[in-house]
GROMACS .gro file of C-alpha atoms in nm:
model
  286
    1MET     CA    1  -1.219  -1.182   1.039
    2LYS     CA    2  -1.203  -1.173   0.656
    3ALA     CA    3  -0.875  -1.035   0.551
    4LEU     CA    4  -0.687  -0.805   0.275
    5ILE     CA    5  -0.312  -0.880   0.173
    6HIS     CA    6  -0.124  -0.585   0.101
    7ILE     CA    7   0.175  -0.640  -0.127
    8SER     CA    8   0.408  -0.350  -0.243
    9ASP     CA    9   0.742  -0.335  -0.440
   10PRO     CA   10   0.797  -0.669  -0.564
   11HIS     CA   11   1.021  -0.534  -0.846
   12PHE     CA   12   0.984  -0.828  -1.063
   13GLY     CA   13   1.353  -0.849  -1.243
   14THR     CA   14   1.519  -0.869  -0.913
   15GLU     CA   15   1.236  -1.124  -0.759
   16GLN     CA   16   1.348  -1.440  -0.574
   17THR     CA   17   1.186  -1.787  -0.681
   18ALA     CA   18   1.171  -1.939  -0.345
   19VAL     CA   19   1.018  -1.604  -0.168
   20VAL     CA   20   0.767  -1.562  -0.446
   21GLU     CA   21   0.697  -1.931  -0.401
   22ALA     CA   22   0.637  -1.884  -0.040
   23LEU     CA   23   0.400  -1.570  -0.061
   24LEU     CA   24   0.172  -1.768  -0.281
   25ARG     CA   25   0.169  -2.067  -0.034
   26LEU     CA   26   0.063  -1.779   0.219
   27VAL     CA   27  -0.166  -1.616   0.006
   28HIS     CA   28  -0.337  -1.966  -0.083
   29ASP     CA   29  -0.360  -2.066   0.293
   30GLU     CA   30  -0.483  -1.711   0.438
   31ALA     CA   31  -0.713  -1.708   0.125
   32PRO     CA   32  -0.801  -1.296   0.138
   33GLU     CA   33  -1.057  -1.162  -0.020
   34LEU     CA   34  -0.881  -0.883  -0.186
   35ALA     CA   35  -0.502  -0.819  -0.310
   36VAL     CA   36  -0.382  -0.439  -0.314
   37LEU     CA   37  -0.032  -0.412  -0.460
   38SER     CA   38   0.075  -0.062  -0.399
   39GLY     CA   39   0.337   0.011  -0.655
   40ASP     CA   40   0.687  -0.116  -0.809
   41ILE     CA   41   0.556  -0.387  -1.001
   42THR     CA   42   0.850  -0.420  -1.161
   43GLN     CA   43   1.248  -0.286  -1.158
   44ARG     CA   44   1.293  -0.133  -1.511
   45ALA     CA   45   0.951  -0.109  -1.659
   46ARG     CA   46   1.029  -0.369  -1.938
   47ARG     CA   47   0.763  -0.628  -2.107
   48GLU     CA   48   0.922  -0.919  -1.988
   49GLN     CA   49   0.895  -0.800  -1.579
   50PHE     CA   50   0.512  -0.688  -1.650
   51ARG     CA   51   0.471  -1.030  -1.782
   52ALA     CA   52   0.629  -1.228  -1.479
   53ALA     CA   53   0.410  -0.994  -1.256
   54LYS     CA   54   0.090  -1.034  -1.415
   55SER     CA   55   0.149  -1.424  -1.406
   56PHE     CA   56   0.252  -1.381  -1.015
   57THR     CA   57  -0.055  -1.200  -0.992
   58GLU     CA   58  -0.284  -1.470  -1.158
   59GLN     CA   59  -0.135  -1.709  -0.922
   60LEU     CA   60  -0.274  -1.543  -0.611
   61GLU     CA   61  -0.624  -1.632  -0.733
   62VAL     CA   62  -0.771  -1.382  -0.489
   63PRO     CA   63  -1.118  -1.255  -0.585
   64SER     CA   64  -1.029  -0.942  -0.631
   65LEU     CA   65  -0.682  -0.747  -0.721
   66ILE     CA   66  -0.605  -0.380  -0.706
   67VAL     CA   67  -0.304  -0.263  -0.865
   68ILE     CA   68  -0.123   0.078  -0.914
   69PRO     CA   69   0.206   0.175  -1.070
   70GLY     CA   70   0.515   0.313  -0.879
   71ASN     CA   71   0.769   0.512  -0.989
   72HIS     CA   72   0.990   0.181  -1.135
   73ASP     CA   73   0.675   0.117  -1.351
   74ILE     CA   74   0.736   0.356  -1.555
   75PRO     CA   75   1.059   0.384  -1.796
   76LEU     CA   76   1.364   0.540  -1.662
   77PHE     CA   77   1.610   0.505  -1.956
   78ASN     CA   78   1.407   0.524  -2.283
   79PHE     CA   79   1.330   0.903  -2.253
   80VAL     CA   80   1.104   0.899  -2.513
   81ALA     CA   81   0.882   0.632  -2.386
   82ARG     CA   82   0.889   0.806  -2.030
   83PHE     CA   83   0.760   1.142  -2.181
   84LEU     CA   84   0.516   0.996  -2.468
   85ASN     CA   85   0.373   0.666  -2.324
   86PRO     CA   86   0.486   0.595  -1.976
   87TYR     CA   87   0.224   0.350  -1.885
   88GLY     CA   88   0.225   0.153  -2.226
   89ASN     CA   89   0.414  -0.137  -2.061
   90TYR     CA   90   0.227  -0.122  -1.710
   91ARG     CA   91  -0.151  -0.095  -1.957
   92ARG     CA   92  -0.047  -0.401  -2.150
   93GLU     CA   93  -0.079  -0.643  -1.857
   94PHE     CA   94  -0.279  -0.441  -1.596
   95GLY     CA   95  -0.506  -0.206  -1.807
   96ASP     CA   96  -0.576   0.128  -1.874
   97ASP     CA   97  -0.695   0.209  -1.492
   98LEU     CA   98  -0.433   0.364  -1.340
   99GLU     CA   99  -0.643   0.472  -1.001
  100PRO     CA  100  -0.890   0.147  -0.975
  101THR     CA  101  -1.149   0.115  -0.669
  102PHE     CA  102  -1.276  -0.174  -0.531
  103GLU     CA  103  -1.570  -0.159  -0.274
  104SER     CA  104  -1.796  -0.422  -0.093
  105ASP     CA  105  -1.981  -0.416   0.207
  106ARG     CA  106  -1.665  -0.475   0.405
  107TRP     CA  107  -1.413  -0.247   0.222
  108LEU     CA  108  -1.405   0.071   0.062
  109VAL     CA  109  -1.031   0.090  -0.156
  110ILE     CA  110  -0.936   0.393  -0.382
  111ALA     CA  111  -0.593   0.382  -0.508
  112LEU     CA  112  -0.435   0.695  -0.656
  113ASN     CA  113  -0.140   0.694  -0.924
  114THR     CA  114   0.140   0.935  -0.759
  115THR     CA  115   0.349   0.872  -1.032
  116ARG     CA  116   0.488   1.161  -1.236
  117ARG     CA  117   0.681   1.120  -1.562
  118TYR     CA  118   0.885   1.451  -1.491
  119ARG     CA  119   0.981   1.319  -1.136
  120HIS     CA  120   1.252   1.062  -1.101
  121LYS     CA  121   1.154   0.856  -0.800
  122ASP     CA  122   0.962   1.140  -0.596
  123GLY     CA  123   0.566   1.106  -0.581
  124GLU     CA  124   0.311   1.358  -0.560
  125VAL     CA  125  -0.073   1.399  -0.505
  126SER     CA  126  -0.305   1.688  -0.693
  127LYS     CA  127  -0.541   1.886  -0.576
  128ALA     CA  128  -0.763   1.733  -0.793
  129GLN     CA  129  -0.696   1.396  -0.672
  130ILE     CA  130  -0.729   1.500  -0.307
  131ARG     CA  131  -1.036   1.612  -0.350
  132ARG     CA  132  -1.171   1.329  -0.591
  133VAL     CA  133  -1.112   1.112  -0.267
  134THR     CA  134  -1.247   1.295  -0.012
  135ASP     CA  135  -1.539   1.322  -0.188
  136ARG     CA  136  -1.565   0.931  -0.258
  137LEU     CA  137  -1.462   0.903   0.117
  138LYS     CA  138  -1.764   1.112   0.236
  139MET     CA  139  -2.008   0.842   0.041
  140ALA     CA  140  -1.865   0.525   0.241
  141SER     CA  141  -2.054   0.300   0.436
  142VAL     CA  142  -2.062   0.322   0.825
  143GLY     CA  143  -1.962  -0.061   0.812
  144GLN     CA  144  -1.690  -0.033   0.555
  145LEU     CA  145  -1.290   0.001   0.604
  146ARG     CA  146  -1.207   0.294   0.416
  147ILE     CA  147  -0.874   0.266   0.281
  148VAL     CA  148  -0.659   0.495   0.028
  149VAL     CA  149  -0.326   0.339  -0.149
  150THR     CA  150  -0.048   0.566  -0.273
  151HIS     CA  151   0.279   0.425  -0.344
  152GLN     CA  152   0.518   0.677  -0.178
  153PRO     CA  153   0.479   0.712   0.206
  154VAL     CA  154   0.262   0.994   0.374
  155CYS     CA  155   0.456   0.922   0.721
  156VAL     CA  156   0.827   0.803   0.776
  157THR     CA  157   0.984   0.712   1.104
  158GLN     CA  158   1.334   0.785   1.018
  159VAL     CA  159   1.484   1.099   0.936
  160LYS     CA  160   1.660   0.977   0.651
  161ASP     CA  161   1.330   0.864   0.497
  162GLU     CA  162   1.180   1.247   0.494
  163PRO     CA  163   1.309   1.283   0.111
  164ASN     CA  164   1.058   1.021  -0.010
  165LEU     CA  165   0.757   1.143   0.167
  166LEU     CA  166   0.471   1.184  -0.104
  167HIS     CA  167   0.455   1.539  -0.236
  168GLY     CA  168   0.143   1.716  -0.075
  169CYS     CA  169   0.104   1.420   0.165
  170GLU     CA  170   0.014   1.654   0.443
  171ALA     CA  171  -0.300   1.851   0.291
  172ALA     CA  172  -0.430   1.508   0.156
  173VAL     CA  173  -0.397   1.325   0.525
  174ARG     CA  174  -0.593   1.606   0.680
  175GLN     CA  175  -0.870   1.604   0.424
  176TRP     CA  176  -0.894   1.235   0.387
  177ALA     CA  177  -0.901   1.164   0.730
  178ALA     CA  178  -1.164   1.462   0.811
  179ALA     CA  179  -1.368   1.269   0.526
  180GLY     CA  180  -1.357   0.938   0.679
  181ALA     CA  181  -1.025   0.760   0.538
  182ASP     CA  182  -0.910   0.495   0.831
  183LEU     CA  183  -0.596   0.383   0.663
  184VAL     CA  184  -0.354   0.490   0.389
  185LEU     CA  185  -0.159   0.191   0.239
  186GLY     CA  186   0.171   0.286   0.096
  187GLY     CA  187   0.523   0.131  -0.012
  188HIS     CA  188   0.837   0.279  -0.184
  189ILE     CA  189   1.086   0.269   0.101
  190HIS     CA  190   1.094  -0.092   0.203
  191LEU     CA  191   1.023  -0.031   0.533
  192PRO     CA  192   0.702  -0.211   0.703
  193TYR     CA  193   0.553  -0.028   0.987
  194VAL     CA  194   0.213   0.155   1.120
  195CYS     CA  195   0.198   0.488   1.180
  196ALA     CA  196  -0.074   0.712   1.396
  197LEU     CA  197  -0.137   0.996   1.172
  198HIS     CA  198  -0.395   1.139   1.414
  199ALA     CA  199  -0.068   1.168   1.645
  200ARG     CA  200   0.162   1.303   1.401
  201TYR     CA  201  -0.059   1.538   1.226
  202ALA     CA  202  -0.178   1.829   1.467
  203GLY     CA  203  -0.541   1.843   1.491
  204ILE     CA  204  -0.671   1.544   1.301
  205MET     CA  205  -0.972   1.457   1.472
  206ARG     CA  206  -0.995   1.088   1.374
  207ARG     CA  207  -0.788   0.784   1.438
  208THR     CA  208  -0.595   0.720   1.082
  209TRP     CA  209  -0.321   0.526   1.007
  210ALA     CA  210  -0.041   0.467   0.744
  211VAL     CA  211   0.024   0.153   0.684
  212GLN     CA  212   0.368   0.047   0.500
  213ALA     CA  213   0.465  -0.264   0.363
  214GLY     CA  214   0.836  -0.372   0.266
  215THR     CA  215   0.952  -0.513  -0.055
  216ALA     CA  216   0.742  -0.866  -0.071
  217VAL     CA  217   0.998  -1.070  -0.288
  218SER     CA  218   1.277  -0.852  -0.463
  219ARG     CA  219   1.651  -0.905  -0.334
  220ARG     CA  220   1.632  -0.515  -0.281
  221VAL     CA  221   1.537  -0.487   0.085
  222ARG     CA  222   1.692  -0.280   0.344
  223PRO     CA  223   2.014  -0.328   0.551
  224GLY     CA  224   1.894  -0.589   0.810
  225GLY     CA  225   1.553  -0.654   0.691
  226ASN     CA  226   1.344  -0.910   0.538
  227ASN     CA  227   1.089  -0.943   0.268
  228SER     CA  228   0.777  -0.880   0.400
  229ILE     CA  229   0.372  -0.826   0.345
  230ASN     CA  230   0.070  -0.709   0.541
  231LEU     CA  231  -0.230  -0.886   0.611
  232ILE     CA  232  -0.514  -0.671   0.725
  233ARG     CA  233  -0.793  -0.850   0.903
  234TYR     CA  234  -1.133  -0.654   0.963
  235GLU     CA  235  -1.501  -0.709   1.086
  236VAL     CA  236  -1.767  -0.539   1.233
  237LEU     CA  237  -1.899  -0.673   1.556
  238GLN     CA  238  -2.193  -0.553   1.765
  239GLN     CA  239  -2.171  -0.259   1.569
  240ARG     CA  240  -1.778  -0.191   1.655
  241ARG     CA  241  -1.526  -0.190   1.372
  242GLN     CA  242  -1.236  -0.428   1.468
  243CYS     CA  243  -0.898  -0.403   1.259
  244THR     CA  244  -0.563  -0.554   1.282
  245VAL     CA  245  -0.234  -0.529   1.078
  246GLU     CA  246  -0.029  -0.835   1.081
  247ARG     CA  247   0.329  -0.823   0.950
  248TRP     CA  248   0.439  -1.095   0.755
  249ASP     CA  249   0.811  -1.133   0.716
  250TYR     CA  250   1.023  -1.382   0.508
  251LEU     CA  251   1.268  -1.595   0.721
  252THR     CA  252   1.537  -1.800   0.535
  253SER     CA  253   1.547  -2.055   0.854
  254ALA     CA  254   1.196  -2.117   0.774
  255LYS     CA  255   1.157  -2.079   0.432
  256ASN     CA  256   0.822  -1.968   0.471
  257PHE     CA  257   0.653  -1.605   0.586
  258VAL     CA  258   0.575  -1.581   0.937
  259ARG     CA  259   0.400  -1.352   1.126
  260VAL     CA  260   0.608  -1.127   1.318
  261ALA     CA  261   0.403  -0.882   1.447
  262ILE     CA  262   0.035  -0.751   1.549
  263ASP     CA  263  -0.120  -0.412   1.555
  264PRO     CA  264  -0.455  -0.407   1.680
  265LEU     CA  265  -0.637  -0.069   1.518
  266ASP     CA  266  -0.881   0.081   1.797
  267PHE     CA  267  -1.152   0.288   1.622
  268TYR     CA  268  -1.421   0.546   1.736
  269PRO     CA  269  -1.706   0.635   1.613
  270SER     CA  270  -1.619   0.891   1.305
  271ASP     CA  271  -1.769   1.206   1.512
  272ASP     CA  272  -1.602   1.151   1.813
  273PRO     CA  273  -1.294   1.382   1.848
  274VAL     CA  274  -0.944   1.188   1.942
  275GLU     CA  275  -0.752   1.348   2.161
  276SER     CA  276  -0.389   1.388   2.083
  277ALA     CA  277  -0.163   1.128   2.203
  278PRO     CA  278   0.265   1.115   2.208
  279PHE     CA  279   0.360   0.962   1.870
  280ASP     CA  280   0.402   0.602   1.849
  281ALA     CA  281   0.519   0.501   1.506
  282GLU     CA  282   0.557   0.155   1.561
  283ARG     CA  283   0.311  -0.028   1.786
  284SER     CA  284   0.369  -0.355   1.738
  285ILE     CA  285   0.309  -0.660   1.956
  286LYS     CA  286   0.591  -0.898   1.906
   0.00000   0.00000   0.00000
Protein backbone atom coordinates (compact mmCIF):
# COMPACT_ATOMS: atom_id res chain seq x y z
CA MET A 1 0.00 0.00 0.00
CA LYS A 2 1.11 3.57 -0.65
CA ALA A 3 1.72 5.52 2.53
CA LEU A 4 1.37 8.92 4.14
CA ILE A 5 3.51 9.73 7.19
CA HIS A 6 1.86 11.71 9.98
CA ILE A 7 4.36 13.59 12.15
CA SER A 8 3.32 15.90 14.97
CA ASP A 9 4.76 18.03 17.76
CA PRO A 10 8.48 17.73 16.99
CA HIS A 11 9.08 20.86 19.11
CA PHE A 12 12.40 21.78 17.51
CA GLY A 13 14.46 23.32 20.25
CA THR A 14 13.82 20.22 22.38
CA GLU A 15 14.61 17.60 19.71
CA GLN A 16 16.77 14.57 20.39
CA THR A 17 19.43 14.02 17.75
CA ALA A 18 19.30 10.21 17.86
CA VAL A 19 15.51 10.24 17.44
CA VAL A 20 15.67 12.72 14.56
CA GLU A 21 18.21 10.52 12.77
CA ALA A 22 16.10 7.41 13.36
CA LEU A 23 13.00 9.14 11.98
CA LEU A 24 14.89 10.18 8.85
CA ARG A 25 15.98 6.57 8.36
CA LEU A 26 12.40 5.38 8.71
CA VAL A 27 11.11 7.89 6.16
CA HIS A 28 13.82 7.00 3.68
CA ASP A 29 13.10 3.27 4.12
CA GLU A 30 9.32 3.58 3.82
CA ALA A 31 9.34 6.26 1.09
CA PRO A 32 5.88 7.75 1.77
CA GLU A 33 4.17 9.79 -0.94
CA LEU A 34 3.29 12.58 1.46
CA ALA A 35 4.33 13.88 4.89
CA VAL A 36 1.88 15.73 7.13
CA LEU A 37 3.20 17.78 10.07
CA SER A 38 0.27 18.66 12.30
CA GLY A 39 1.71 21.53 14.30
CA ASP A 40 3.98 22.48 17.19
CA ILE A 41 6.91 22.42 14.82
CA THR A 42 8.96 24.45 17.32
CA GLN A 43 9.16 24.86 21.07
CA ARG A 44 9.15 28.67 21.25
CA ALA A 45 8.59 29.91 17.67
CA ARG A 46 12.17 31.23 17.41
CA ARG A 47 13.95 31.76 14.10
CA GLU A 48 16.67 29.21 14.78
CA GLN A 49 14.08 26.61 15.79
CA PHE A 50 12.16 27.13 12.55
CA ARG A 51 15.41 26.90 10.60
CA ALA A 52 16.16 23.55 12.25
CA ALA A 53 12.64 22.36 11.47
CA LYS A 54 12.98 23.45 7.84
CA SER A 55 16.28 21.58 7.54
CA PHE A 56 14.59 18.48 8.91
CA THR A 57 11.71 18.64 6.42
CA GLU A 58 14.16 19.04 3.56
CA GLN A 59 16.01 15.93 4.70
CA LEU A 60 12.78 13.93 4.63
CA GLU A 61 13.00 14.05 0.82
CA VAL A 62 9.31 13.27 0.39
CA PRO A 63 7.50 14.18 -2.85
CA SER A 64 4.95 16.36 -1.05
CA LEU A 65 4.71 18.05 2.35
CA ILE A 66 1.82 19.56 4.31
CA VAL A 67 2.65 21.69 7.37
CA ILE A 68 0.42 23.67 9.73
CA PRO A 69 1.30 25.73 12.82
CA GLY A 70 0.51 24.71 16.37
CA ASN A 71 0.14 26.87 19.44
CA HIS A 72 3.89 26.64 20.12
CA ASP A 73 4.58 28.12 16.67
CA ILE A 74 3.42 31.60 17.63
CA PRO A 75 5.43 33.68 20.15
CA LEU A 76 4.47 33.20 23.78
CA PHE A 77 6.53 35.86 25.55
CA ASN A 78 7.00 38.40 22.75
CA PHE A 79 3.58 40.03 23.04
CA VAL A 80 4.17 42.55 20.24
CA ALA A 81 5.02 39.80 17.76
CA ARG A 82 2.23 37.58 19.06
CA PHE A 83 -0.47 40.14 18.32
CA LEU A 84 0.99 42.00 15.34
CA ASN A 85 2.86 39.28 13.44
CA PRO A 86 2.24 35.91 15.12
CA TYR A 87 3.27 33.79 12.11
CA GLY A 88 6.24 35.86 10.96
CA ASN A 89 8.93 33.30 11.80
CA TYR A 90 6.73 30.42 10.62
CA ARG A 91 6.13 32.08 7.25
CA ARG A 92 9.84 32.78 6.79
CA GLU A 93 10.54 29.04 6.54
CA PHE A 94 7.24 27.42 5.54
CA GLY A 95 5.53 30.07 3.44
CA ASP A 96 2.38 32.13 3.66
CA ASP A 97 -0.18 29.35 3.24
CA LEU A 98 -1.31 28.44 6.77
CA GLU A 99 -4.04 26.13 5.49
CA PRO A 100 -2.52 24.08 2.65
CA THR A 101 -4.36 21.42 0.67
CA PHE A 102 -2.94 18.43 -1.16
CA GLU A 103 -4.79 16.39 -3.75
CA SER A 104 -3.92 13.39 -5.90
CA ASP A 105 -5.80 10.39 -7.22
CA ARG A 106 -5.19 8.68 -3.88
CA TRP A 107 -5.27 11.47 -1.26
CA LEU A 108 -7.27 14.56 -0.41
CA VAL A 109 -5.69 16.36 2.55
CA ILE A 110 -7.23 19.58 3.84
CA ALA A 111 -5.26 21.31 6.60
CA LEU A 112 -6.54 24.00 8.96
CA ASN A 113 -4.88 26.61 11.11
CA THR A 114 -6.61 26.14 14.46
CA THR A 115 -4.29 28.41 16.47
CA ARG A 116 -5.48 31.80 17.66
CA ARG A 117 -3.31 34.67 18.89
CA TYR A 118 -5.80 35.37 21.68
CA ARG A 119 -5.67 31.81 23.03
CA HIS A 120 -2.76 30.50 25.07
CA LYS A 121 -2.72 26.89 23.91
CA ASP A 122 -6.33 26.09 23.04
CA GLY A 123 -7.39 25.74 19.43
CA GLU A 124 -10.54 26.83 17.65
CA VAL A 125 -12.28 26.03 14.39
CA SER A 126 -14.55 28.75 13.01
CA LYS A 127 -17.85 28.38 11.21
CA ALA A 128 -16.19 29.65 8.05
CA GLN A 129 -13.46 26.99 8.31
CA ILE A 130 -16.03 24.26 8.92
CA ARG A 131 -18.02 25.37 5.90
CA ARG A 132 -14.97 25.65 3.64
CA VAL A 133 -13.76 22.14 4.51
CA THR A 134 -17.27 20.73 4.15
CA ASP A 135 -17.62 22.21 0.67
CA ARG A 136 -14.24 20.84 -0.39
CA LEU A 137 -14.97 17.35 0.97
CA LYS A 138 -18.14 17.19 -1.08
CA MET A 139 -16.01 17.58 -4.23
CA ALA A 140 -13.76 14.58 -3.45
CA SER A 141 -13.52 11.72 -5.91
CA VAL A 142 -14.70 8.24 -4.98
CA GLY A 143 -11.26 6.67 -4.62
CA GLN A 144 -9.64 9.36 -2.49
CA LEU A 145 -8.87 8.99 1.20
CA ARG A 146 -10.37 12.20 2.59
CA ILE A 147 -8.31 13.67 5.43
CA VAL A 148 -8.71 16.81 7.53
CA VAL A 149 -5.75 18.02 9.59
CA THR A 150 -5.99 20.12 12.76
CA HIS A 151 -3.47 20.65 15.53
CA GLN A 152 -5.70 20.17 18.57
CA PRO A 153 -7.64 16.90 18.92
CA VAL A 154 -11.30 16.39 18.04
CA CYS A 155 -11.52 13.30 20.28
CA VAL A 156 -9.73 12.37 23.50
CA THR A 157 -9.52 9.11 25.42
CA GLN A 158 -8.71 10.44 28.90
CA VAL A 159 -10.76 12.80 31.05
CA LYS A 160 -7.71 14.92 31.86
CA ASP A 161 -7.28 15.70 28.15
CA GLU A 162 -10.81 17.05 27.65
CA PRO A 163 -9.73 20.70 28.19
CA ASN A 164 -7.44 20.27 25.17
CA LEU A 165 -10.26 19.48 22.74
CA LEU A 166 -10.52 21.75 19.74
CA HIS A 167 -13.18 24.40 20.37
CA GLY A 168 -16.03 23.83 17.93
CA CYS A 169 -14.95 20.27 17.19
CA GLU A 170 -18.34 18.58 17.62
CA ALA A 171 -20.06 20.74 15.00
CA ALA A 172 -17.02 20.34 12.76
CA VAL A 173 -16.86 16.56 13.06
CA ARG A 174 -20.57 16.15 12.36
CA GLN A 175 -20.48 18.28 9.22
CA TRP A 176 -17.18 16.87 7.93
CA ALA A 177 -18.30 13.28 8.46
CA ALA A 178 -21.56 13.94 6.62
CA ALA A 179 -19.57 15.52 3.78
CA GLY A 180 -17.34 12.47 3.40
CA ALA A 181 -14.34 12.86 5.74
CA ASP A 182 -12.54 9.61 6.53
CA LEU A 183 -9.83 10.75 8.96
CA VAL A 184 -9.11 13.78 11.14
CA LEU A 185 -5.41 13.95 12.00
CA GLY A 186 -4.15 15.81 15.05
CA GLY A 187 -1.54 16.11 17.76
CA HIS A 188 -1.07 18.60 20.61
CA ILE A 189 -1.38 16.22 23.58
CA HIS A 190 1.55 13.93 22.70
CA LEU A 191 -0.60 10.81 22.95
CA PRO A 192 -1.09 8.46 19.98
CA TYR A 193 -4.41 6.67 19.43
CA VAL A 194 -7.19 5.98 16.94
CA CYS A 195 -10.67 7.14 17.95
CA ALA A 196 -13.88 6.00 16.23
CA LEU A 197 -15.76 9.27 15.81
CA HIS A 198 -18.88 7.49 14.51
CA ALA A 199 -19.06 5.71 17.87
CA ARG A 200 -18.23 8.76 19.98
CA TYR A 201 -20.74 11.15 18.41
CA ALA A 202 -24.31 9.90 18.15
CA GLY A 203 -25.95 10.31 14.78
CA ILE A 204 -22.84 10.18 12.60
CA MET A 205 -23.78 7.85 9.77
CA ARG A 206 -20.36 7.36 8.16
CA ARG A 207 -17.32 5.63 9.58
CA THR A 208 -14.89 8.42 10.44
CA TRP A 209 -11.82 8.25 12.65
CA ALA A 210 -9.62 10.66 14.57
CA VAL A 211 -5.95 9.69 14.30
CA GLN A 212 -3.66 11.24 16.89
CA ALA A 213 0.14 11.25 16.78
CA GLY A 214 2.53 11.53 19.71
CA THR A 215 5.53 13.82 19.77
CA ALA A 216 7.86 12.79 16.98
CA VAL A 217 11.33 13.74 18.21
CA SER A 218 11.01 15.95 21.30
CA ARG A 219 12.16 15.00 24.78
CA ARG A 220 8.73 16.24 25.96
CA VAL A 221 7.10 12.80 25.89
CA ARG A 222 4.25 11.95 28.22
CA PRO A 223 5.20 9.91 31.33
CA GLY A 224 5.76 6.32 30.31
CA GLY A 225 5.42 7.12 26.63
CA ASN A 226 7.71 7.11 23.63
CA ASN A 227 8.33 9.32 20.66
CA SER A 228 5.98 8.15 17.92
CA ILE A 229 4.62 8.80 14.43
CA ASN A 230 1.90 7.28 12.25
CA LEU A 231 2.19 5.65 8.86
CA ILE A 232 -1.17 5.63 7.09
CA ARG A 233 -1.41 3.13 4.24
CA TYR A 234 -4.19 3.27 1.68
CA GLU A 235 -5.24 1.64 -1.56
CA VAL A 236 -8.34 0.71 -3.52
CA LEU A 237 -8.64 -2.95 -4.51
CA GLN A 238 -11.60 -4.28 -6.46
CA GLN A 239 -13.49 -1.05 -5.78
CA ARG A 240 -13.00 -1.47 -2.03
CA ARG A 241 -11.07 1.11 -0.05
CA GLN A 242 -8.51 -0.33 2.35
CA CYS A 243 -6.68 1.69 4.98
CA THR A 244 -4.44 0.90 7.95
CA VAL A 245 -2.92 3.17 10.56
CA GLU A 246 0.44 1.99 11.83
CA ARG A 247 1.93 3.44 14.98
CA TRP A 248 5.73 3.51 15.07
CA ASP A 249 7.50 4.25 18.38
CA TYR A 250 11.12 5.10 18.97
CA LEU A 251 12.57 2.40 21.21
CA THR A 252 15.81 3.28 22.94
CA SER A 253 16.79 -0.39 23.10
CA ALA A 254 16.57 -0.66 19.32
CA LYS A 255 17.79 2.89 18.59
CA ASN A 256 15.13 2.95 15.92
CA PHE A 257 11.46 3.48 15.25
CA VAL A 258 9.61 0.16 15.53
CA ARG A 259 6.05 -0.63 14.48
CA VAL A 260 4.10 -1.31 17.69
CA ALA A 261 0.44 -1.24 16.57
CA ILE A 262 -1.70 -1.64 13.47
CA ASP A 263 -5.28 -0.38 13.17
CA PRO A 264 -7.19 -1.64 10.10
CA LEU A 265 -10.01 0.79 9.30
CA ASP A 266 -13.16 -0.62 7.71
CA PHE A 267 -14.91 1.61 5.20
CA TYR A 268 -18.42 1.34 3.84
CA PRO A 269 -19.82 3.04 0.76
CA SER A 270 -20.36 6.68 1.64
CA ASP A 271 -24.12 6.43 1.26
CA ASP A 272 -24.50 3.39 3.52
CA PRO A 273 -25.55 4.02 7.13
CA VAL A 274 -23.21 2.91 9.90
CA GLU A 275 -24.83 1.39 12.93
CA SER A 276 -23.76 2.75 16.28
CA ALA A 277 -21.22 0.57 18.09
CA PRO A 278 -19.71 0.71 21.57
CA PHE A 279 -16.93 3.27 21.75
CA ASP A 280 -13.52 1.68 21.32
CA ALA A 281 -10.86 4.38 21.55
CA GLU A 282 -7.81 2.28 20.81
CA ARG A 283 -8.60 -0.62 18.46
CA SER A 284 -4.95 -1.63 18.20
CA ILE A 285 -3.54 -4.99 17.22
CA LYS A 286 -0.35 -5.32 19.24
